């Protein structure tokens, strides 16, 4: 009897991009964007050190080189942060530490009675392979911090970030494909995908 192949309908049949991340939300966002370019995304659970540095690009480059060293494959990593204007760009590259300590409530407390709610998310993707030095791709989304948390989707600071080009909802009130219309990560991923698939 002839064997049937088990490839799900709509599965992208092009190249595979290996994403080293511990964050399943980031992976789902990346898979959704890269499929627009017929790229399949594989999540790799490889160790990749995350240094502290004032520049996301430095953190991402260091991390991707460590990941390549540990798995010997061409891979990409992504480092992102929330930069709040009234806090001189804090938490920025320290977003993960701040999220894991004082959390979203901590940022809302710091922002109490502050009228300037301008903020942006920045994403830096770094790709490298055993014979290729890191190449970076950057994405940014401008927005405002809400006064309270809204929504339950997404992760991190999504419940307090309202993108300027949106309809007033926070990222946590948007499904993945809606967040990908505006997000810093989706913008960096699209630039990466153009380069990677060419
Ligand atoms: P990796 O394993 O890929 O490094 P991570 O969760 O550690 O995943 P980052 O270091 O890049 O990711 O992210 C820093 C923090 O910034 C993260 O913990 C979130 O709190 C926040 N953050 C980054 N991107 C975000 C987004 O799209 N929405 C909300 N918060 C975000």
mmCIF file with all atom_site columns, N, CA and C in Angstrom, residues 65-114:
data_model
loop_
_atom_site.group_PDB
_atom_site.id
_atom_site.type_symbol
_atom_site.label_atom_id
_atom_site.label_alt_id
_atom_site.label_comp_id
_atom_site.label_asym_id
_atom_site.label_entity_id
_atom_site.label_seq_id
_atom_site.pdbx_PDB_ins_code
_atom_site.Cartn_x
_atom_site.Cartn_y
_atom_site.Cartn_z
_atom_site.occupancy
_atom_site.B_iso_or_equiv
_atom_site.pdbx_formal_charge
_atom_site.auth_seq_id
_atom_site.auth_comp_id
_atom_site.auth_asym_id
_atom_site.auth_atom_id
_atom_site.pdbx_PDB_model_num
ATOM 1   N N  . UNK A 1 65  ? 26.697 33.799 19.646 1.00 0.00 ? 65  UNK A N  1
ATOM 2   C CA . UNK A 1 65  ? 28.000 33.126 19.501 1.00 0.00 ? 65  UNK A CA 1
ATOM 3   C C  . UNK A 1 65  ? 28.099 31.961 20.487 1.00 0.00 ? 65  UNK A C  1
ATOM 4   N N  . UNK A 1 66  ? 27.574 32.170 21.696 1.00 0.00 ? 66  UNK A N  1
ATOM 5   C CA . UNK A 1 66  ? 27.588 31.094 22.692 1.00 0.00 ? 66  UNK A CA 1
ATOM 6   C C  . UNK A 1 66  ? 26.689 29.938 22.241 1.00 0.00 ? 66  UNK A C  1
ATOM 7   N N  . UNK A 1 67  ? 25.529 30.273 21.680 1.00 0.00 ? 67  UNK A N  1
ATOM 8   C CA . UNK A 1 67  ? 24.592 29.233 21.208 1.00 0.00 ? 67  UNK A CA 1
ATOM 9   C C  . UNK A 1 67  ? 25.231 28.413 20.088 1.00 0.00 ? 67  UNK A C  1
ATOM 10  N N  . UNK A 1 68  ? 25.875 29.088 19.133 1.00 0.00 ? 68  UNK A N  1
ATOM 11  C CA . UNK A 1 68  ? 26.523 28.380 18.015 1.00 0.00 ? 68  UNK A CA 1
ATOM 12  C C  . UNK A 1 68  ? 27.619 27.457 18.558 1.00 0.00 ? 68  UNK A C  1
ATOM 13  N N  . UNK A 1 69  ? 28.365 27.961 19.537 1.00 0.00 ? 69  UNK A N  1
ATOM 14  C CA . UNK A 1 69  ? 29.442 27.162 20.139 1.00 0.00 ? 69  UNK A CA 1
ATOM 15  C C  . UNK A 1 69  ? 28.846 25.893 20.774 1.00 0.00 ? 69  UNK A C  1
ATOM 16  N N  . UNK A 1 70  ? 27.669 26.030 21.372 1.00 0.00 ? 70  UNK A N  1
ATOM 17  C CA . UNK A 1 70  ? 27.076 24.899 22.092 1.00 0.00 ? 70  UNK A CA 1
ATOM 18  C C  . UNK A 1 70  ? 26.318 23.907 21.214 1.00 0.00 ? 70  UNK A C  1
ATOM 19  N N  . UNK A 1 71  ? 25.895 24.329 20.004 1.00 0.00 ? 71  UNK A N  1
ATOM 20  C CA . UNK A 1 71  ? 25.121 23.389 19.181 1.00 0.00 ? 71  UNK A CA 1
ATOM 21  C C  . UNK A 1 71  ? 25.707 23.154 17.791 1.00 0.00 ? 71  UNK A C  1
ATOM 22  N N  . UNK A 1 72  ? 26.626 24.012 17.352 1.00 0.00 ? 72  UNK A N  1
ATOM 23  C CA . UNK A 1 72  ? 27.267 23.816 16.043 1.00 0.00 ? 72  UNK A CA 1
ATOM 24  C C  . UNK A 1 72  ? 26.345 24.015 14.858 1.00 0.00 ? 72  UNK A C  1
ATOM 25  N N  . UNK A 1 73  ? 25.214 24.711 15.070 1.00 0.00 ? 73  UNK A N  1
ATOM 26  C CA . UNK A 1 73  ? 24.249 24.937 13.982 1.00 0.00 ? 73  UNK A CA 1
ATOM 27  C C  . UNK A 1 73  ? 24.129 26.428 13.665 1.00 0.00 ? 73  UNK A C  1
ATOM 28  N N  . UNK A 1 74  ? 23.637 26.750 12.457 1.00 0.00 ? 74  UNK A N  1
ATOM 29  C CA . UNK A 1 74  ? 23.290 28.158 12.198 1.00 0.00 ? 74  UNK A CA 1
ATOM 30  C C  . UNK A 1 74  ? 22.009 28.478 12.966 1.00 0.00 ? 74  UNK A C  1
ATOM 31  N N  . UNK A 1 75  ? 22.047 29.464 13.851 1.00 0.00 ? 75  UNK A N  1
ATOM 32  C CA . UNK A 1 75  ? 20.879 29.756 14.697 1.00 0.00 ? 75  UNK A CA 1
ATOM 33  C C  . UNK A 1 75  ? 20.679 31.265 14.822 1.00 0.00 ? 75  UNK A C  1
ATOM 34  N N  . UNK A 1 76  ? 19.482 31.652 15.303 1.00 0.00 ? 76  UNK A N  1
ATOM 35  C CA . UNK A 1 76  ? 19.299 33.048 15.694 1.00 0.00 ? 76  UNK A CA 1
ATOM 36  C C  . UNK A 1 76  ? 18.771 33.132 17.119 1.00 0.00 ? 76  UNK A C  1
ATOM 37  N N  . UNK A 1 77  ? 19.091 34.267 17.772 1.00 0.00 ? 77  UNK A N  1
ATOM 38  C CA . UNK A 1 77  ? 18.539 34.576 19.089 1.00 0.00 ? 77  UNK A CA 1
ATOM 39  C C  . UNK A 1 77  ? 17.885 35.951 18.952 1.00 0.00 ? 77  UNK A C  1
ATOM 40  N N  . UNK A 1 78  ? 17.096 36.322 19.962 1.00 0.00 ? 78  UNK A N  1
ATOM 41  C CA . UNK A 1 78  ? 16.485 37.651 19.935 1.00 0.00 ? 78  UNK A CA 1
ATOM 42  C C  . UNK A 1 78  ? 16.529 38.227 21.341 1.00 0.00 ? 78  UNK A C  1
ATOM 43  N N  . UNK A 1 79  ? 16.952 39.479 21.453 1.00 0.00 ? 79  UNK A N  1
ATOM 44  C CA . UNK A 1 79  ? 16.923 40.136 22.749 1.00 0.00 ? 79  UNK A CA 1
ATOM 45  C C  . UNK A 1 79  ? 16.048 41.382 22.615 1.00 0.00 ? 79  UNK A C  1
ATOM 46  N N  . UNK A 1 80  ? 15.200 41.588 23.619 1.00 0.00 ? 80  UNK A N  1
ATOM 47  C CA . UNK A 1 80  ? 14.246 42.697 23.504 1.00 0.00 ? 80  UNK A CA 1
ATOM 48  C C  . UNK A 1 80  ? 14.146 43.429 24.834 1.00 0.00 ? 80  UNK A C  1
ATOM 49  N N  . UNK A 1 81  ? 13.638 44.659 24.778 1.00 0.00 ? 81  UNK A N  1
ATOM 50  C CA . UNK A 1 81  ? 13.442 45.415 26.007 1.00 0.00 ? 81  UNK A CA 1
ATOM 51  C C  . UNK A 1 81  ? 12.426 46.525 25.818 1.00 0.00 ? 81  UNK A C  1
ATOM 52  N N  . UNK A 1 82  ? 11.885 46.973 26.967 1.00 0.00 ? 82  UNK A N  1
ATOM 53  C CA . UNK A 1 82  ? 10.921 48.082 26.999 1.00 0.00 ? 82  UNK A CA 1
ATOM 54  C C  . UNK A 1 82  ? 11.666 49.329 27.479 1.00 0.00 ? 82  UNK A C  1
ATOM 55  N N  . UNK A 1 83  ? 11.600 50.408 26.690 1.00 0.00 ? 83  UNK A N  1
ATOM 56  C CA . UNK A 1 83  ? 12.313 51.645 27.017 1.00 0.00 ? 83  UNK A CA 1
ATOM 57  C C  . UNK A 1 83  ? 11.284 52.738 27.316 1.00 0.00 ? 83  UNK A C  1
ATOM 58  N N  . UNK A 1 84  ? 11.274 53.230 28.567 1.00 0.00 ? 84  UNK A N  1
ATOM 59  C CA . UNK A 1 84  ? 10.267 54.210 28.987 1.00 0.00 ? 84  UNK A CA 1
ATOM 60  C C  . UNK A 1 84  ? 10.905 55.603 29.017 1.00 0.00 ? 84  UNK A C  1
ATOM 61  N N  . UNK A 1 85  ? 10.306 56.527 28.243 1.00 0.00 ? 85  UNK A N  1
ATOM 62  C CA . UNK A 1 85  ? 10.897 57.869 28.081 1.00 0.00 ? 85  UNK A CA 1
ATOM 63  C C  . UNK A 1 85  ? 11.075 58.592 29.416 1.00 0.00 ? 85  UNK A C  1
ATOM 64  N N  . UNK A 1 86  ? 10.025 58.594 30.250 1.00 0.00 ? 86  UNK A N  1
ATOM 65  C CA . UNK A 1 86  ? 10.086 59.338 31.517 1.00 0.00 ? 86  UNK A CA 1
ATOM 66  C C  . UNK A 1 86  ? 11.079 58.709 32.505 1.00 0.00 ? 86  UNK A C  1
ATOM 67  N N  . UNK A 1 87  ? 11.487 57.470 32.245 1.00 0.00 ? 87  UNK A N  1
ATOM 68  C CA . UNK A 1 87  ? 12.460 56.797 33.128 1.00 0.00 ? 87  UNK A CA 1
ATOM 69  C C  . UNK A 1 87  ? 13.830 56.720 32.455 1.00 0.00 ? 87  UNK A C  1
ATOM 70  N N  . UNK A 1 88  ? 14.069 57.636 31.523 1.00 0.00 ? 88  UNK A N  1
ATOM 71  C CA . UNK A 1 88  ? 15.361 57.689 30.804 1.00 0.00 ? 88  UNK A CA 1
ATOM 72  C C  . UNK A 1 88  ? 15.712 56.353 30.130 1.00 0.00 ? 88  UNK A C  1
ATOM 73  N N  . UNK A 1 89  ? 14.705 55.661 29.628 1.00 0.00 ? 89  UNK A N  1
ATOM 74  C CA . UNK A 1 89  ? 14.953 54.412 28.891 1.00 0.00 ? 89  UNK A CA 1
ATOM 75  C C  . UNK A 1 89  ? 14.934 53.156 29.754 1.00 0.00 ? 89  UNK A C  1
ATOM 76  N N  . UNK A 1 90  ? 14.784 53.317 31.060 1.00 0.00 ? 90  UNK A N  1
ATOM 77  C CA . UNK A 1 90  ? 14.668 52.165 31.957 1.00 0.00 ? 90  UNK A CA 1
ATOM 78  C C  . UNK A 1 90  ? 13.328 51.465 31.691 1.00 0.00 ? 90  UNK A C  1
ATOM 79  N N  . UNK A 1 91  ? 13.186 50.145 31.776 1.00 0.00 ? 91  UNK A N  1
ATOM 80  C CA . UNK A 1 91  ? 14.212 49.171 32.136 1.00 0.00 ? 91  UNK A CA 1
ATOM 81  C C  . UNK A 1 91  ? 15.113 48.753 30.969 1.00 0.00 ? 91  UNK A C  1
ATOM 82  N N  . UNK A 1 92  ? 14.742 49.055 29.704 1.00 0.00 ? 92  UNK A N  1
ATOM 83  C CA . UNK A 1 92  ? 15.609 48.789 28.552 1.00 0.00 ? 92  UNK A CA 1
ATOM 84  C C  . UNK A 1 92  ? 16.246 47.412 28.569 1.00 0.00 ? 92  UNK A C  1
ATOM 85  N N  . UNK A 1 93  ? 17.594 47.355 28.515 1.00 0.00 ? 93  UNK A N  1
ATOM 86  C CA . UNK A 1 93  ? 18.258 46.053 28.451 1.00 0.00 ? 93  UNK A CA 1
ATOM 87  C C  . UNK A 1 93  ? 18.120 45.247 29.747 1.00 0.00 ? 93  UNK A C  1
ATOM 88  N N  . UNK A 1 94  ? 17.587 45.894 30.789 1.00 0.00 ? 94  UNK A N  1
ATOM 89  C CA . UNK A 1 94  ? 17.400 45.181 32.072 1.00 0.00 ? 94  UNK A CA 1
ATOM 90  C C  . UNK A 1 94  ? 15.950 44.727 32.244 1.00 0.00 ? 94  UNK A C  1
ATOM 91  N N  . UNK A 1 95  ? 15.194 44.700 31.147 1.00 0.00 ? 95  UNK A N  1
ATOM 92  C CA . UNK A 1 95  ? 13.757 44.409 31.209 1.00 0.00 ? 95  UNK A CA 1
ATOM 93  C C  . UNK A 1 95  ? 13.450 43.054 31.838 1.00 0.00 ? 95  UNK A C  1
ATOM 94  N N  . UNK A 1 96  ? 14.267 42.063 31.529 1.00 0.00 ? 96  UNK A N  1
ATOM 95  C CA . UNK A 1 96  ? 13.977 40.728 32.053 1.00 0.00 ? 96  UNK A CA 1
ATOM 96  C C  . UNK A 1 96  ? 14.151 40.701 33.576 1.00 0.00 ? 96  UNK A C  1
ATOM 97  N N  . UNK A 1 97  ? 15.251 41.295 34.041 1.00 0.00 ? 97  UNK A N  1
ATOM 98  C CA . UNK A 1 97  ? 15.535 41.326 35.480 1.00 0.00 ? 97  UNK A CA 1
ATOM 99  C C  . UNK A 1 97  ? 14.421 42.088 36.212 1.00 0.00 ? 97  UNK A C  1
ATOM 100 N N  . UNK A 1 98  ? 14.039 43.220 35.660 1.00 0.00 ? 98  UNK A N  1
ATOM 101 C CA . UNK A 1 98  ? 13.005 44.052 36.293 1.00 0.00 ? 98  UNK A CA 1
ATOM 102 C C  . UNK A 1 98  ? 11.661 43.304 36.297 1.00 0.00 ? 98  UNK A C  1
ATOM 103 N N  . UNK A 1 99  ? 11.365 42.645 35.172 1.00 0.00 ? 99  UNK A N  1
ATOM 104 C CA . UNK A 1 99  ? 10.112 41.881 35.105 1.00 0.00 ? 99  UNK A CA 1
ATOM 105 C C  . UNK A 1 99  ? 10.105 40.772 36.158 1.00 0.00 ? 99  UNK A C  1
ATOM 106 N N  . UNK A 1 100 ? 11.249 40.087 36.317 1.00 0.00 ? 100 UNK A N  1
ATOM 107 C CA . UNK A 1 100 ? 11.324 38.971 37.268 1.00 0.00 ? 100 UNK A CA 1
ATOM 108 C C  . UNK A 1 100 ? 11.397 39.418 38.724 1.00 0.00 ? 100 UNK A C  1
ATOM 109 N N  . UNK A 1 101 ? 11.667 40.691 38.967 1.00 0.00 ? 101 UNK A N  1
ATOM 110 C CA . UNK A 1 101 ? 11.755 41.173 40.353 1.00 0.00 ? 101 UNK A CA 1
ATOM 111 C C  . UNK A 1 101 ? 10.500 41.993 40.714 1.00 0.00 ? 101 UNK A C  1
ATOM 112 N N  . UNK A 1 102 ? 10.418 43.236 40.237 1.00 0.00 ? 102 UNK A N  1
ATOM 113 C CA . UNK A 1 102 ? 9.256  44.068 40.608 1.00 0.00 ? 102 UNK A CA 1
ATOM 114 C C  . UNK A 1 102 ? 8.060  43.882 39.676 1.00 0.00 ? 102 UNK A C  1
ATOM 115 N N  . UNK A 1 103 ? 8.311  43.342 38.481 1.00 0.00 ? 103 UNK A N  1
ATOM 116 C CA . UNK A 1 103 ? 7.212  43.022 37.565 1.00 0.00 ? 103 UNK A CA 1
ATOM 117 C C  . UNK A 1 103 ? 6.530  44.241 36.958 1.00 0.00 ? 103 UNK A C  1
ATOM 118 N N  . UNK A 1 104 ? 5.425  43.975 36.298 1.00 0.00 ? 104 UNK A N  1
ATOM 119 C CA . UNK A 1 104 ? 4.659  45.042 35.636 1.00 0.00 ? 104 UNK A CA 1
ATOM 120 C C  . UNK A 1 104 ? 4.137  46.036 36.686 1.00 0.00 ? 104 UNK A C  1
ATOM 121 N N  . UNK A 1 105 ? 3.726  45.508 37.850 1.00 0.00 ? 105 UNK A N  1
ATOM 122 C CA . UNK A 1 105 ? 3.217  46.389 38.924 1.00 0.00 ? 105 UNK A CA 1
ATOM 123 C C  . UNK A 1 105 ? 4.284  47.392 39.337 1.00 0.00 ? 105 UNK A C  1
ATOM 124 N N  . UNK A 1 106 ? 5.541  46.944 39.376 1.00 0.00 ? 106 UNK A N  1
ATOM 125 C CA . UNK A 1 106 ? 6.649  47.821 39.750 1.00 0.00 ? 106 UNK A CA 1
ATOM 126 C C  . UNK A 1 106 ? 6.806  48.981 38.784 1.00 0.00 ? 106 UNK A C  1
ATOM 127 N N  . UNK A 1 107 ? 6.644  48.695 37.492 1.00 0.00 ? 107 UNK A N  1
ATOM 128 C CA . UNK A 1 107 ? 6.745  49.767 36.479 1.00 0.00 ? 107 UNK A CA 1
ATOM 129 C C  . UNK A 1 107 ? 5.559  50.727 36.645 1.00 0.00 ? 107 UNK A C  1
ATOM 130 N N  . UNK A 1 108 ? 4.369  50.172 36.874 1.00 0.00 ? 108 UNK A N  1
ATOM 131 C CA . UNK A 1 108 ? 3.195  51.047 37.056 1.00 0.00 ? 108 UNK A CA 1
ATOM 132 C C  . UNK A 1 108 ? 3.377  51.945 38.281 1.00 0.00 ? 108 UNK A C  1
ATOM 133 N N  . UNK A 1 109 ? 3.974  51.407 39.339 1.00 0.00 ? 109 UNK A N  1
ATOM 134 C CA . UNK A 1 109 ? 4.222  52.218 40.551 1.00 0.00 ? 109 UNK A CA 1
ATOM 135 C C  . UNK A 1 109 ? 5.199  53.345 40.238 1.00 0.00 ? 109 UNK A C  1
ATOM 136 N N  . UNK A 1 110 ? 6.288  53.010 39.527 1.00 0.00 ? 110 UNK A N  1
ATOM 137 C CA . UNK A 1 110 ? 7.278  54.041 39.169 1.00 0.00 ? 110 UNK A CA 1
ATOM 138 C C  . UNK A 1 110 ? 6.643  55.134 38.318 1.00 0.00 ? 110 UNK A C  1
ATOM 139 N N  . UNK A 1 111 ? 5.627  54.748 37.534 1.00 0.00 ? 111 UNK A N  1
ATOM 140 C CA . UNK A 1 111 ? 4.994  55.672 36.586 1.00 0.00 ? 111 UNK A CA 1
ATOM 141 C C  . UNK A 1 111 ? 3.776  56.387 37.177 1.00 0.00 ? 111 UNK A C  1
ATOM 142 N N  . UNK A 1 112 ? 3.510  56.150 38.481 1.00 0.00 ? 112 UNK A N  1
ATOM 143 C CA . UNK A 1 112 ? 2.342  56.779 39.114 1.00 0.00 ? 112 UNK A CA 1
ATOM 144 C C  . UNK A 1 112 ? 2.483  58.304 39.053 1.00 0.00 ? 112 UNK A C  1
ATOM 145 N N  . UNK A 1 113 ? 1.437  58.972 38.671 1.00 0.00 ? 113 UNK A N  1
ATOM 146 C CA . UNK A 1 113 ? 1.404  60.445 38.569 1.00 0.00 ? 113 UNK A CA 1
ATOM 147 C C  . UNK A 1 113 ? 2.358  61.015 37.509 1.00 0.00 ? 113 UNK A C  1
ATOM 148 N N  . UNK A 1 114 ? 2.871  60.188 36.635 1.00 0.00 ? 114 UNK A N  1
ATOM 149 C CA . UNK A 1 114 ? 3.718  60.700 35.546 1.00 0.00 ? 114 UNK A CA 1
ATOM 150 C C  . UNK A 1 114 ? 2.869  60.791 34.280 1.00 0.00 ? 114 UNK A C  1
#
